[in-house]
PDB file of C-alpha atoms in Angstrom:
ATOM      1  CA  MET Q  14      49.604  13.746 -59.460  1.00 51.00           C
ATOM      2  CA  LYS Q  15      50.266  12.022 -56.172  1.00 47.00           C
ATOM      3  CA  GLU Q  16      50.186  15.345 -54.335  1.00 55.00           C
ATOM      4  CA  LEU Q  17      46.933  16.260 -56.078  1.00 47.00           C
ATOM      5  CA  ALA Q  18      45.326  12.943 -55.055  1.00 49.00           C
ATOM      6  CA  ILE Q  19      46.310  13.510 -51.423  1.00 50.00           C
ATOM      7  CA  TYR Q  20      44.967  17.047 -51.564  1.00 51.00           C
ATOM      8  CA  LEU Q  21      41.608  15.867 -53.013  1.00 50.00           C
ATOM      9  CA  ALA Q  22      41.329  13.139 -50.400  1.00 51.00           C
ATOM     10  CA  PHE Q  23      41.927  15.716 -47.670  1.00 48.00           C
ATOM     11  CA  ILE Q  24      39.242  18.028 -49.130  1.00 53.00           C
ATOM     12  CA  ILE Q  25      36.719  15.127 -49.270  1.00 51.00           C
ATOM     13  CA  PHE Q  26      37.545  14.207 -45.682  1.00 49.00           C
ATOM     14  CA  ILE Q  27      37.008  17.786 -44.482  1.00 53.00           C
ATOM     15  CA  THR Q  28      33.860  18.538 -46.500  1.00 53.00           C
ATOM     16  CA  VAL Q  29      32.067  15.154 -46.520  1.00 48.00           C
ATOM     17  CA  ILE Q  30      33.300  12.580 -43.978  1.00 49.00           C
ATOM     18  CA  ILE Q  31      33.546  14.850 -40.918  1.00 46.00           C
ATOM     19  CA  PRO Q  32      30.048  16.419 -41.424  1.00 47.00           C
ATOM     20  CA  ILE Q  33      28.528  12.949 -41.812  1.00 44.00           C
ATOM     21  CA  ALA Q  34      30.240  11.785 -38.628  1.00 45.00           C
ATOM     22  CA  LEU Q  35      29.042  14.879 -36.791  1.00 43.00           C
ATOM     23  CA  ILE Q  36      25.480  14.352 -37.999  1.00 40.00           C
ATOM     24  CA  LYS Q  37      25.576  10.685 -36.960  1.00 42.00           C
ATOM     25  CA  GLY Q  38      26.985  11.646 -33.597  1.00 43.00           C
ATOM     26  CA  TYR Q  39      24.282  14.270 -33.152  1.00 35.00           C
ATOM     27  CA  ASP Q  40      21.684  11.682 -34.111  1.00 38.00           C
ATOM     28  CA  LEU Q  41      23.008   9.307 -31.442  1.00 32.00           C
ATOM     29  CA  VAL Q  42      22.911  12.078 -28.851  1.00 36.00           C
ATOM     30  CA  MET Q  43      19.350  12.894 -29.846  1.00 36.00           C
ATOM     31  CA  LYS Q  44      18.380   9.228 -29.568  1.00 35.00           C
ATOM     32  CA  ASP Q  45      19.979   9.029 -26.140  1.00 39.00           C
ATOM     33  CA  GLU Q  46      18.184  12.181 -25.062  1.00 38.00           C
ATOM     34  CA  LYS Q  47      14.890  10.763 -26.290  1.00 35.00           C
ATOM     35  CA  LYS Q  48      15.640   7.538 -24.445  1.00 34.00           C
ATOM     36  CA  ILE Q  49      16.339   9.475 -21.252  1.00 31.00           C
ATOM     37  CA  GLU Q  50      13.146  11.472 -21.680  1.00 36.00           C
ATOM     38  CA  ARG Q  51      11.204   8.257 -22.226  1.00 35.00           C
ATOM     39  CA  VAL Q  52      12.625   6.650 -19.117  1.00 37.00           C
ATOM     40  CA  GLU Q  53      11.895   9.778 -17.054  1.00 42.00           C
ATOM     41  CA  GLU Q  54       8.384   9.761 -18.481  1.00 47.00           C
ATOM     42  CA  GLU Q  55       7.865   6.178 -17.337  1.00 54.00           C
ATOM     43  CA  TYR Q  56       9.035   7.098 -13.854  1.00 79.00           C
ATOM     44  CA  THR Q  57       6.377   9.803 -13.684  1.00 90.00           C
ATOM     45  CA  VAL Q  58       3.159   8.863 -11.895  1.00 94.00           C
ATOM     46  CA  LYS Q  59      -0.321  10.228 -12.383  1.00 95.00           C
ATOM     47  CA  VAL Q  60      -2.374  10.587  -9.205  1.00 96.00           C
ATOM     48  CA  TYR Q  61      -6.063  11.456  -9.123  1.00 95.00           C
ATOM     49  CA  ASN Q  62      -6.692  13.900  -6.286  1.00 95.00           C
ATOM     50  CA  THR Q  63     -10.048  12.966  -4.767  1.00 93.00           C
ATOM     51  CA  LYS Q  64     -10.315  16.353  -3.050  1.00 91.00           C
ATOM     52  CA  THR Q  65      -9.774  18.557  -6.099  1.00 92.00           C
ATOM     53  CA  GLY Q  66     -10.947  16.176  -8.825  1.00 93.00           C
ATOM     54  CA  LYS Q  67      -7.738  16.861 -10.752  1.00 95.00           C
ATOM     55  CA  VAL Q  68      -4.838  14.670 -11.867  1.00 95.00           C
ATOM     56  CA  GLN Q  69      -1.383  15.485 -10.535  1.00 94.00           C
ATOM     57  CA  LYS Q  70       1.821  14.406 -12.270  1.00 95.00           C
ATOM     58  CA  MET Q  71       4.949  13.845 -10.232  1.00 95.00           C
ATOM     59  CA  LYS Q  72       8.151  11.835 -10.145  1.00 96.00           C
ATOM     60  CA  LEU Q  73       7.741   8.375  -8.657  1.00 96.00           C
ATOM     61  CA  GLU Q  74      10.228   8.911  -5.837  1.00 96.00           C
ATOM     62  CA  GLU Q  75       8.652  12.229  -4.816  1.00 96.00           C
ATOM     63  CA  TYR Q  76       5.253  10.527  -4.772  1.00 97.00           C
ATOM     64  CA  ILE Q  77       6.615   7.775  -2.500  1.00 98.00           C
ATOM     65  CA  LYS Q  78       7.807  10.361   0.042  1.00 98.00           C
ATOM     66  CA  GLY Q  79       4.265  11.697   0.327  1.00 97.00           C
ATOM     67  CA  VAL Q  80       2.885   8.174   0.735  1.00 98.00           C
ATOM     68  CA  VAL Q  81       5.342   7.198   3.478  1.00 98.00           C
ATOM     69  CA  ALA Q  82       4.562  10.437   5.336  1.00 98.00           C
ATOM     70  CA  ALA Q  83       0.814   9.747   5.071  1.00 97.00           C
ATOM     71  CA  GLU Q  84       0.770   6.006   5.711  1.00 97.00           C
ATOM     72  CA  MET Q  85       3.282   5.406   8.525  1.00 98.00           C
ATOM     73  CA  PRO Q  86       4.187   7.335  11.697  1.00 97.00           C
ATOM     74  CA  ALA Q  87       7.417   9.217  10.979  1.00 97.00           C
ATOM     75  CA  ALA Q  88       8.646   8.407  14.491  1.00 97.00           C
ATOM     76  CA  PHE Q  89       8.965   4.750  13.473  1.00 98.00           C
ATOM     77  CA  HIS Q  90      12.379   3.128  13.087  1.00 98.00           C
ATOM     78  CA  ILE Q  91      14.137   4.020   9.825  1.00 98.00           C
ATOM     79  CA  GLU Q  92      14.145   0.358   8.697  1.00 98.00           C
ATOM     80  CA  ALA Q  93      10.359   0.236   9.068  1.00 98.00           C
ATOM     81  CA  LEU Q  94      10.078   3.436   7.027  1.00 98.00           C
ATOM     82  CA  LYS Q  95      12.296   1.883   4.350  1.00 98.00           C
ATOM     83  CA  ALA Q  96      10.047  -1.189   4.269  1.00 98.00           C
ATOM     84  CA  GLN Q  97       7.045   1.106   3.850  1.00 98.00           C
ATOM     85  CA  ALA Q  98       8.800   2.991   1.049  1.00 98.00           C
ATOM     86  CA  VAL Q  99       9.506  -0.209  -0.902  1.00 98.00           C
ATOM     87  CA  ALA Q 100       5.953  -1.486  -0.348  1.00 98.00           C
ATOM     88  CA  ALA Q 101       4.480   1.861  -1.455  1.00 98.00           C
ATOM     89  CA  ARG Q 102       6.711   1.994  -4.550  1.00 97.00           C
ATOM     90  CA  THR Q 103       5.767  -1.578  -5.448  1.00 98.00           C
ATOM     91  CA  TYR Q 104       2.080  -0.801  -5.075  1.00 97.00           C
ATOM     92  CA  ALA Q 105       2.416   2.221  -7.367  1.00 97.00           C
ATOM     93  CA  VAL Q 106       4.192   0.175 -10.045  1.00 96.00           C
ATOM     94  CA  TYR Q 107       1.660  -2.655  -9.663  1.00 97.00           C
ATOM     95  CA  LYS Q 108      -1.251  -0.262 -10.180  1.00 96.00           C
ATOM     96  CA  MET Q 109       0.409   1.491 -13.133  1.00 95.00           C
ATOM     97  CA  GLU Q 110       1.006  -1.847 -14.853  1.00 94.00           C
ATOM     98  CA  LYS Q 111      -2.478  -3.168 -14.094  1.00 94.00           C
ATOM     99  CA  TYR Q 112      -4.356   0.030 -15.002  1.00 94.00           C
ATOM    100  CA  PRO Q 113      -2.137   2.030 -17.384  1.00 92.00           C
ATOM    101  CA  ASN Q 114      -5.134   3.999 -18.649  1.00 91.00           C
ATOM    102  CA  GLY Q 115      -6.755   4.591 -15.266  1.00 92.00           C
ATOM    103  CA  ASP Q 116      -8.345   2.622 -12.431  1.00 92.00           C
ATOM    104  CA  PRO Q 117     -12.024   1.675 -13.003  1.00 93.00           C
ATOM    105  CA  ASP Q 118     -12.975   3.652  -9.876  1.00 92.00           C
ATOM    106  CA  HIS Q 119     -11.029   6.728 -11.023  1.00 93.00           C
ATOM    107  CA  PRO Q 120     -10.360   6.374 -14.775  1.00 93.00           C
ATOM    108  CA  GLN Q 121      -8.437   9.643 -14.867  1.00 93.00           C
ATOM    109  CA  ALA Q 122      -5.338   7.947 -13.388  1.00 95.00           C
ATOM    110  CA  PRO Q 123      -4.029   4.572 -12.146  1.00 95.00           C
ATOM    111  CA  LEU Q 124      -3.550   5.934  -8.606  1.00 96.00           C
ATOM    112  CA  CYS Q 125      -5.463   8.183  -6.248  1.00 95.00           C
ATOM    113  CA  ASN Q 126      -4.420  10.015  -3.090  1.00 94.00           C
ATOM    114  CA  ASP Q 127      -6.976   8.246  -0.907  1.00 91.00           C
ATOM    115  CA  VAL Q 128      -6.899   4.968   1.046  1.00 90.00           C
ATOM    116  CA  HIS Q 129      -8.731   3.386  -1.904  1.00 90.00           C
ATOM    117  CA  CYS Q 130      -5.207   3.104  -3.308  1.00 94.00           C
ATOM    118  CA  GLN Q 131      -2.754   4.415  -0.735  1.00 96.00           C
ATOM    119  CA  ALA Q 132      -2.828   7.719   1.084  1.00 96.00           C
ATOM    120  CA  TRP Q 133      -0.630  10.557  -0.207  1.00 97.00           C
ATOM    121  CA  LEU Q 134      -0.097  14.032   1.232  1.00 96.00           C
ATOM    122  CA  SER Q 135       1.532  17.065  -0.348  1.00 94.00           C
ATOM    123  CA  MET Q 136       4.032  19.223   1.540  1.00 94.00           C
ATOM    124  CA  GLU Q 137       1.298  21.803   2.142  1.00 94.00           C
ATOM    125  CA  GLU Q 138      -1.059  19.161   3.532  1.00 95.00           C
ATOM    126  CA  LEU Q 139       1.677  17.792   5.789  1.00 96.00           C
ATOM    127  CA  LEU Q 140       2.317  21.272   7.176  1.00 95.00           C
ATOM    128  CA  ASP Q 141      -1.404  21.757   7.793  1.00 94.00           C
ATOM    129  CA  ARG Q 142      -1.712  18.373   9.482  1.00 94.00           C
ATOM    130  CA  HIS Q 143       1.445  18.621  11.570  1.00 95.00           C
ATOM    131  CA  SER Q 144       3.679  21.676  11.978  1.00 91.00           C
ATOM    132  CA  GLN Q 145       6.958  23.161  10.810  1.00 94.00           C
ATOM    133  CA  ASP Q 146       8.619  21.530  13.837  1.00 95.00           C
ATOM    134  CA  TRP Q 147       7.386  18.142  12.624  1.00 95.00           C
ATOM    135  CA  MET Q 148       8.740  18.863   9.152  1.00 95.00           C
ATOM    136  CA  ASP Q 149      12.103  19.907  10.564  1.00 96.00           C
ATOM    137  CA  LYS Q 150      12.298  16.804  12.718  1.00 97.00           C
ATOM    138  CA  TYR Q 151      10.990  14.108  10.390  1.00 97.00           C
ATOM    139  CA  TRP Q 152      11.011  15.113   6.722  1.00 97.00           C
ATOM    140  CA  GLY Q 153      14.733  14.403   6.343  1.00 97.00           C
ATOM    141  CA  LYS Q 154      14.182  10.954   7.827  1.00 98.00           C
ATOM    142  CA  ILE Q 155      11.368  10.218   5.362  1.00 98.00           C
ATOM    143  CA  GLU Q 156      13.508  11.419   2.451  1.00 98.00           C
ATOM    144  CA  ALA Q 157      16.365   9.181   3.601  1.00 98.00           C
ATOM    145  CA  ALA Q 158      14.074   6.124   3.794  1.00 98.00           C
ATOM    146  CA  VAL Q 159      12.927   6.714   0.208  1.00 97.00           C
ATOM    147  CA  GLU Q 160      16.309   7.658  -1.249  1.00 97.00           C
ATOM    148  CA  ASP Q 161      18.119   4.755   0.446  1.00 97.00           C
ATOM    149  CA  THR Q 162      15.717   2.342  -1.285  1.00 97.00           C
ATOM    150  CA  LYS Q 163      15.441   4.243  -4.568  1.00 96.00           C
ATOM    151  CA  GLY Q 164      13.936   2.158  -7.349  1.00 95.00           C
ATOM    152  CA  GLU Q 165      13.518  -0.990  -5.245  1.00 97.00           C
ATOM    153  CA  ILE Q 166      10.335  -3.046  -5.562  1.00 97.00           C
ATOM    154  CA  ILE Q 167       9.042  -6.384  -4.272  1.00 98.00           C
ATOM    155  CA  THR Q 168       8.626  -9.135  -6.860  1.00 98.00           C
ATOM    156  CA  TYR Q 169       7.263 -12.665  -7.004  1.00 98.00           C
ATOM    157  CA  ASN Q 170       8.362 -14.746  -9.989  1.00 97.00           C
ATOM    158  CA  GLY Q 171       9.872 -11.584 -11.454  1.00 95.00           C
ATOM    159  CA  LYS Q 172       6.670  -9.515 -11.345  1.00 96.00           C
ATOM    160  CA  PRO Q 173       5.665  -6.697  -8.968  1.00 97.00           C
ATOM    161  CA  ILE Q 174       3.363  -7.945  -6.229  1.00 98.00           C
ATOM    162  CA  GLU Q 175       0.265  -6.316  -4.793  1.00 97.00           C
ATOM    163  CA  PRO Q 176       1.857  -5.455  -1.433  1.00 98.00           C
ATOM    164  CA  LEU Q 177      -1.098  -5.009   0.862  1.00 97.00           C
ATOM    165  CA  TYR Q 178      -0.382  -3.603   4.300  1.00 97.00           C
ATOM    166  CA  HIS Q 179      -2.288  -2.602   7.421  1.00 97.00           C
ATOM    167  CA  SER Q 180      -1.732  -0.993  10.796  1.00 97.00           C
ATOM    168  CA  THR Q 181      -1.766  -3.814  13.363  1.00 97.00           C
ATOM    169  CA  SER Q 182      -2.325  -7.540  12.865  1.00 97.00           C
ATOM    170  CA  GLY Q 183      -2.889  -8.495  16.495  1.00 95.00           C
ATOM    171  CA  GLY Q 184      -0.200 -11.180  16.493  1.00 96.00           C
ATOM    172  CA  MET Q 185      -0.750 -12.926  13.162  1.00 97.00           C
ATOM    173  CA  THR Q 186      -1.505 -11.692   9.652  1.00 98.00           C
ATOM    174  CA  GLU Q 187      -4.229 -13.176   7.455  1.00 97.00           C
ATOM    175  CA  ASP Q 188      -4.297 -15.195   4.220  1.00 97.00           C
ATOM    176  CA  SER Q 189      -5.503 -13.029   1.336  1.00 96.00           C
ATOM    177  CA  GLU Q 190      -8.441 -15.269   0.409  1.00 94.00           C
ATOM    178  CA  ALA Q 191      -9.916 -14.962   3.916  1.00 92.00           C
ATOM    179  CA  VAL Q 192     -10.500 -11.254   3.267  1.00 92.00           C
ATOM    180  CA  PHE Q 193     -10.355 -10.689  -0.488  1.00 90.00           C
ATOM    181  CA  ALA Q 194     -11.273 -12.741  -3.534  1.00 83.00           C
ATOM    182  CA  ASN Q 195      -7.923 -14.238  -4.518  1.00 91.00           C
ATOM    183  CA  ALA Q 196      -5.470 -16.586  -2.831  1.00 96.00           C
ATOM    184  CA  LEU Q 197      -2.084 -15.004  -3.561  1.00 97.00           C
ATOM    185  CA  PRO Q 198       1.049 -17.063  -2.776  1.00 98.00           C
ATOM    186  CA  TYR Q 199       2.941 -14.122  -1.313  1.00 98.00           C
ATOM    187  CA  LEU Q 200       0.085 -13.008   0.978  1.00 98.00           C
ATOM    188  CA  ARG Q 201       0.171 -15.857   3.500  1.00 98.00           C
ATOM    189  CA  SER Q 202      -0.578 -15.731   7.200  1.00 97.00           C
ATOM    190  CA  VAL Q 203       2.575 -15.193   9.278  1.00 98.00           C
ATOM    191  CA  GLU Q 204       3.300 -14.417  12.911  1.00 97.00           C
ATOM    192  CA  SER Q 205       3.653 -10.760  13.885  1.00 97.00           C
ATOM    193  CA  PRO Q 206       4.728 -10.824  17.526  1.00 95.00           C
ATOM    194  CA  TYR Q 207       6.299  -7.395  18.036  1.00 97.00           C
ATOM    195  CA  GLU Q 208       3.306  -5.072  18.094  1.00 96.00           C
ATOM    196  CA  ASP Q 209       3.411  -3.924  21.710  1.00 90.00           C
ATOM    197  CA  GLY Q 210       2.613  -0.240  21.992  1.00 91.00           C
ATOM    198  CA  ALA Q 211       0.273  -0.167  18.990  1.00 95.00           C
ATOM    199  CA  PRO Q 212      -2.545   2.204  20.053  1.00 94.00           C
ATOM    200  CA  ARG Q 213      -5.266   0.067  18.468  1.00 93.00           C
ATOM    201  CA  LEU Q 214      -3.939  -3.364  19.297  1.00 96.00           C
ATOM    202  CA  ARG Q 215      -7.007  -3.886  21.480  1.00 96.00           C
ATOM    203  CA  ASP Q 216     -10.273  -1.952  21.538  1.00 96.00           C
ATOM    204  CA  THR Q 217     -13.790  -2.252  22.922  1.00 97.00           C
ATOM    205  CA  VAL Q 218     -17.060  -1.032  21.442  1.00 97.00           C
ATOM    206  CA  GLU Q 219     -20.126  -0.920  23.704  1.00 97.00           C
ATOM    207  CA  MET Q 220     -23.758  -0.235  22.841  1.00 96.00           C
ATOM    208  CA  ALA Q 221     -27.265  -0.803  24.164  1.00 96.00           C
ATOM    209  CA  MET Q 222     -28.853  -4.110  23.193  1.00 95.00           C
ATOM    210  CA  ASP Q 223     -31.650  -2.271  21.386  1.00 95.00           C
ATOM    211  CA  GLU Q 224     -29.102  -0.412  19.247  1.00 97.00           C
ATOM    212  CA  PHE Q 225     -27.298  -3.654  18.394  1.00 96.00           C
ATOM    213  CA  ILE Q 226     -30.543  -5.411  17.446  1.00 96.00           C
ATOM    214  CA  GLY Q 227     -31.719  -2.397  15.439  1.00 96.00           C
ATOM    215  CA  LYS Q 228     -28.557  -2.302  13.354  1.00 96.00           C
ATOM    216  CA  ILE Q 229     -28.639  -6.053  12.700  1.00 96.00           C
ATOM    217  CA  GLU Q 230     -32.293  -6.057  11.652  1.00 95.00           C
ATOM    218  CA  GLY Q 231     -31.787  -2.905   9.588  1.00 96.00           C
ATOM    219  CA  LYS Q 232     -29.004  -4.590   7.626  1.00 96.00           C
ATOM    220  CA  TYR Q 233     -30.644  -8.038   7.455  1.00 96.00           C
ATOM    221  CA  PRO Q 234     -34.468  -7.741   7.242  1.00 94.00           C
ATOM    222  CA  ASN Q 235     -34.968 -11.529   7.499  1.00 94.00           C
ATOM    223  CA  ILE Q 236     -33.348 -11.631  10.948  1.00 95.00           C
ATOM    224  CA  LYS Q 237     -35.717 -11.265  13.911  1.00 94.00           C
ATOM    225  CA  LEU Q 238     -34.223 -10.756  17.373  1.00 94.00           C
ATOM    226  CA  THR Q 239     -35.332  -9.785  20.849  1.00 93.00           C
ATOM    227  CA  LYS Q 240     -33.350  -9.189  24.022  1.00 92.00           C
ATOM    228  CA  GLU Q 241     -34.545 -12.556  25.303  1.00 93.00           C
ATOM    229  CA  THR Q 242     -33.661 -14.566  22.180  1.00 93.00           C
ATOM    230  CA  LEU Q 243     -30.410 -12.755  21.357  1.00 92.00           C
ATOM    231  CA  PRO Q 244     -28.087 -14.913  23.533  1.00 90.00           C
ATOM    232  CA  HIS Q 245     -29.264 -18.077  21.772  1.00 91.00           C
ATOM    233  CA  ARG Q 246     -29.285 -16.738  18.218  1.00 94.00           C
ATOM    234  CA  ILE Q 247     -25.697 -15.681  17.701  1.00 95.00           C
ATOM    235  CA  LYS Q 248     -23.361 -18.580  16.959  1.00 95.00           C
ATOM    236  CA  LEU Q 249     -19.762 -18.647  15.802  1.00 95.00           C
ATOM    237  CA  ILE Q 250     -19.465 -20.756  12.649  1.00 96.00           C
ATOM    238  CA  GLU Q 251     -15.869 -20.271  11.550  1.00 95.00           C
ATOM    239  CA  ARG Q 252     -12.695 -18.480  12.584  1.00 95.00           C
ATOM    240  CA  SER Q 253      -9.515 -18.399  10.533  1.00 93.00           C
ATOM    241  CA  GLU Q 254      -6.243 -19.744  11.916  1.00 91.00           C
ATOM    242  CA  SER Q 255      -5.243 -16.173  12.758  1.00 92.00           C
ATOM    243  CA  GLY Q 256      -8.312 -15.786  14.974  1.00 93.00           C
ATOM    244  CA  ARG Q 257     -10.423 -13.604  12.686  1.00 95.00           C
ATOM    245  CA  ILE Q 258     -14.116 -14.378  12.344  1.00 96.00           C
ATOM    246  CA  LEU Q 259     -15.053 -15.661   8.917  1.00 95.00           C
ATOM    247  CA  LYS Q 260     -18.707 -16.607   9.522  1.00 96.00           C
ATOM    248  CA  LEU Q 261     -21.395 -16.108  12.159  1.00 96.00           C
ATOM    249  CA  GLN Q 262     -24.937 -17.396  12.273  1.00 96.00           C
ATOM    250  CA  ILE Q 263     -27.392 -14.776  13.520  1.00 96.00           C
ATOM    251  CA  ASP Q 264     -30.898 -16.179  13.843  1.00 94.00           C
ATOM    252  CA  ASN Q 265     -31.428 -18.027  10.554  1.00 92.00           C
ATOM    253  CA  GLN Q 266     -28.808 -16.214   8.449  1.00 95.00           C
ATOM    254  CA  ILE Q 267     -25.071 -16.668   7.864  1.00 97.00           C
ATOM    255  CA  VAL Q 268     -23.114 -13.391   7.869  1.00 97.00           C
ATOM    256  CA  THR Q 269     -19.406 -12.740   7.473  1.00 95.00           C
ATOM    257  CA  GLY Q 270     -17.070 -11.210  10.005  1.00 96.00           C
ATOM    258  CA  ARG Q 271     -16.233  -8.570   7.447  1.00 94.00           C
ATOM    259  CA  GLU Q 272     -19.898  -7.538   7.202  1.00 96.00           C
ATOM    260  CA  ILE Q 273     -20.166  -7.213  10.990  1.00 97.00           C
ATOM    261  CA  ARG Q 274     -16.933  -5.212  11.096  1.00 96.00           C
ATOM    262  CA  GLU Q 275     -18.302  -2.749   8.525  1.00 96.00           C
ATOM    263  CA  LEU Q 276     -21.731  -2.570  10.173  1.00 97.00           C
ATOM    264  CA  PHE Q 277     -20.373  -1.615  13.601  1.00 97.00           C
ATOM    265  CA  GLY Q 278     -17.197   0.192  12.534  1.00 96.00           C
ATOM    266  CA  LEU Q 279     -14.916  -2.329  14.250  1.00 97.00           C
ATOM    267  CA  ASN Q 280     -11.130  -2.145  14.043  1.00 97.00           C
ATOM    268  CA  SER Q 281     -10.800  -5.700  12.724  1.00 96.00           C
ATOM    269  CA  THR Q 282     -12.638  -8.992  12.166  1.00 96.00           C
ATOM    270  CA  ASN Q 283     -10.841 -10.521  15.138  1.00 97.00           C
ATOM    271  CA  PHE Q 284     -13.609  -9.766  17.604  1.00 97.00           C
ATOM    272  CA  THR Q 285     -15.606 -11.257  20.460  1.00 96.00           C
ATOM    273  CA  ILE Q 286     -19.234 -10.351  21.169  1.00 96.00           C
ATOM    274  CA  THR Q 287     -20.310 -10.410  24.825  1.00 96.00           C
ATOM    275  CA  ILE Q 288     -23.879  -9.904  26.007  1.00 95.00           C
ATOM    276  CA  VAL Q 289     -23.965  -8.105  29.361  1.00 94.00           C
ATOM    277  CA  LYS Q 290     -27.572  -8.813  30.358  1.00 90.00           C
ATOM    278  CA  ASP Q 291     -27.591  -7.102  33.741  1.00 90.00           C
ATOM    279  CA  GLU Q 292     -26.398  -3.866  32.080  1.00 93.00           C
ATOM    280  CA  ASP Q 293     -28.623  -4.287  29.028  1.00 93.00           C
ATOM    281  CA  LYS Q 294     -25.687  -3.818  26.654  1.00 96.00           C
ATOM    282  CA  ILE Q 295     -23.431  -5.478  24.100  1.00 96.00           C
ATOM    283  CA  LYS Q 296     -19.653  -5.390  24.354  1.00 97.00           C
ATOM    284  CA  ILE Q 297     -17.509  -6.120  21.264  1.00 97.00           C
ATOM    285  CA  GLU Q 298     -13.781  -6.530  21.900  1.00 98.00           C
ATOM    286  CA  THR Q 299     -11.383  -6.399  18.954  1.00 97.00           C
ATOM    287  CA  VAL Q 300      -7.752  -7.363  18.439  1.00 97.00           C
ATOM    288  CA  GLY Q 301      -5.708  -5.658  15.708  1.00 97.00           C
ATOM    289  CA  TYR Q 302      -6.517  -2.828  13.331  1.00 97.00           C
ATOM    290  CA  GLY Q 303      -7.101  -3.187   9.593  1.00 96.00           C
ATOM    291  CA  HIS Q 304      -7.769  -6.058   7.204  1.00 95.00           C
ATOM    292  CA  GLY Q 305      -4.756  -8.001   8.480  1.00 96.00           C
ATOM    293  CA  VAL Q 306      -3.334  -8.998   5.078  1.00 97.00           C
ATOM    294  CA  GLY Q 307       0.320  -8.394   4.172  1.00 98.00           C
ATOM    295  CA  MET Q 308       2.681  -6.213   6.192  1.00 98.00           C
ATOM    296  CA  SER Q 309       1.737  -5.080   9.670  1.00 98.00           C
ATOM    297  CA  GLN Q 310       3.153  -1.573  10.039  1.00 98.00           C
ATOM    298  CA  TRP Q 311       3.430  -1.782  13.812  1.00 98.00           C
ATOM    299  CA  GLY Q 312       4.872  -5.259  13.444  1.00 98.00           C
ATOM    300  CA  ALA Q 313       7.429  -3.909  10.983  1.00 98.00           C
ATOM    301  CA  ASN Q 314       8.425  -1.256  13.494  1.00 98.00           C
ATOM    302  CA  GLY Q 315       8.714  -3.892  16.200  1.00 98.00           C
ATOM    303  CA  MET Q 316      10.938  -6.055  13.986  1.00 98.00           C
ATOM    304  CA  ALA Q 317      13.101  -3.041  13.125  1.00 98.00           C
ATOM    305  CA  LYS Q 318      13.584  -2.212  16.797  1.00 98.00           C
ATOM    306  CA  LYS Q 319      14.641  -5.836  17.332  1.00 97.00           C
ATOM    307  CA  GLY Q 320      17.363  -5.414  14.691  1.00 98.00           C
ATOM    308  CA  SER Q 321      15.732  -6.570  11.425  1.00 98.00           C
ATOM    309  CA  THR Q 322      16.555  -4.755   8.177  1.00 98.00           C
ATOM    310  CA  TYR Q 323      13.854  -3.528   5.817  1.00 98.00           C
ATOM    311  CA  ARG Q 324      14.609  -6.433   3.472  1.00 98.00           C
ATOM    312  CA  GLU Q 325      14.155  -8.937   6.289  1.00 98.00           C
ATOM    313  CA  ILE Q 326      10.902  -7.256   7.286  1.00 98.00           C
ATOM    314  CA  LEU Q 327       9.527  -7.390   3.748  1.00 98.00           C
ATOM    315  CA  LYS Q 328      10.553 -11.001   3.195  1.00 98.00           C
ATOM    316  CA  HIS Q 329       8.903 -11.945   6.475  1.00 98.00           C
ATOM    317  CA  TYR Q 330       5.543 -10.411   5.689  1.00 98.00           C
ATOM    318  CA  TYR Q 331       5.506 -11.257   1.966  1.00 98.00           C
ATOM    319  CA  THR Q 332       6.176 -14.951   1.427  1.00 98.00           C
ATOM    320  CA  GLY Q 333       8.684 -16.086  -1.217  1.00 98.00           C
ATOM    321  CA  VAL Q 334       9.428 -12.636  -2.632  1.00 98.00           C
ATOM    322  CA  GLU Q 335      12.574 -10.890  -3.873  1.00 98.00           C
ATOM    323  CA  ILE Q 336      13.627  -7.262  -3.608  1.00 98.00           C
ATOM    324  CA  GLU Q 337      14.734  -6.073  -7.040  1.00 96.00           C
ATOM    325  CA  GLN Q 338      15.689  -2.847  -8.765  1.00 94.00           C
ATOM    326  CA  LEU Q 339      12.963  -1.427 -10.944  1.00 89.00           C
ATOM    327  CA  ARG Q 340      13.944  -1.826 -14.596  1.00 76.00           C
ATOM    328  CA  MET Q 341      12.342   0.296 -17.243  1.00 60.00           C
ATOM    329  CA  GLU Q 342      12.076  -1.032 -20.798  1.00 50.00           C
ATOM    330  CA  ASN Q 343      14.072   0.801 -23.479  1.00 37.00           C
TER     331      ASN Q 343
END
């Protein structure tokens, strides 16, 4: 009887217990596979291509390589490229969290390949824009900058920031509320002293006085100017601490520096208007290039050449932030 009981127990073990264990194990594997697929899915970005009108799907890290190549000169120091990679990755995550179903301006996807979001170029576009020699020289460097910072994002109070960036600040970045609607604690004005060599650090736009007056009156019908009255009817009302013009009074109307920048295609709102009467022209001199908020790309390169790491660069330009590993929810 004892031998029979042992034999029956063995048969039950073989025919019932082991299959159940195998099924459970298979179920766990399947769950893990589904979990992996879900995580990979969350790391996939959707980008609306403004040229083709189609949505492209790609892995986050591959997308970041195309952004770094499009947004920053590949000849920059590797630490500057790493800073750009982390900023670009953070911006992508920020947009995907804010607009999971699509940006209001392009509801097909949270991101686009244009400067409305951040520029992105495919390998084919990079080859068309540059050359195979450029690809051979720089693509490995871009890949290294992205892979060495894989999954890293910038956070403030544990949440991804909106990491705005621009080409050249002209010596000091700008507070966010001086340019955009919101005052963000991590987008504060900071010094950016290492921008020597930036091609658009300083620029001059010249035009005839009649052209200047025509553009002003075309934009603001209530303003009336003549060559004789012009010198007395342009007054500076307010500059920010960084030197950018916030408000001007032209004749009887208050206009913003941002409006004047857009009207005349200026590089920045840090400008000076000079009336050259004997030459019958207007000269507008600008300092910096871009909106001036967040990270200065040329400043980042300057810091990198002075020995700063990408983390130090990011923490300089974005106040009170942390660099964290991107965590996906299970």
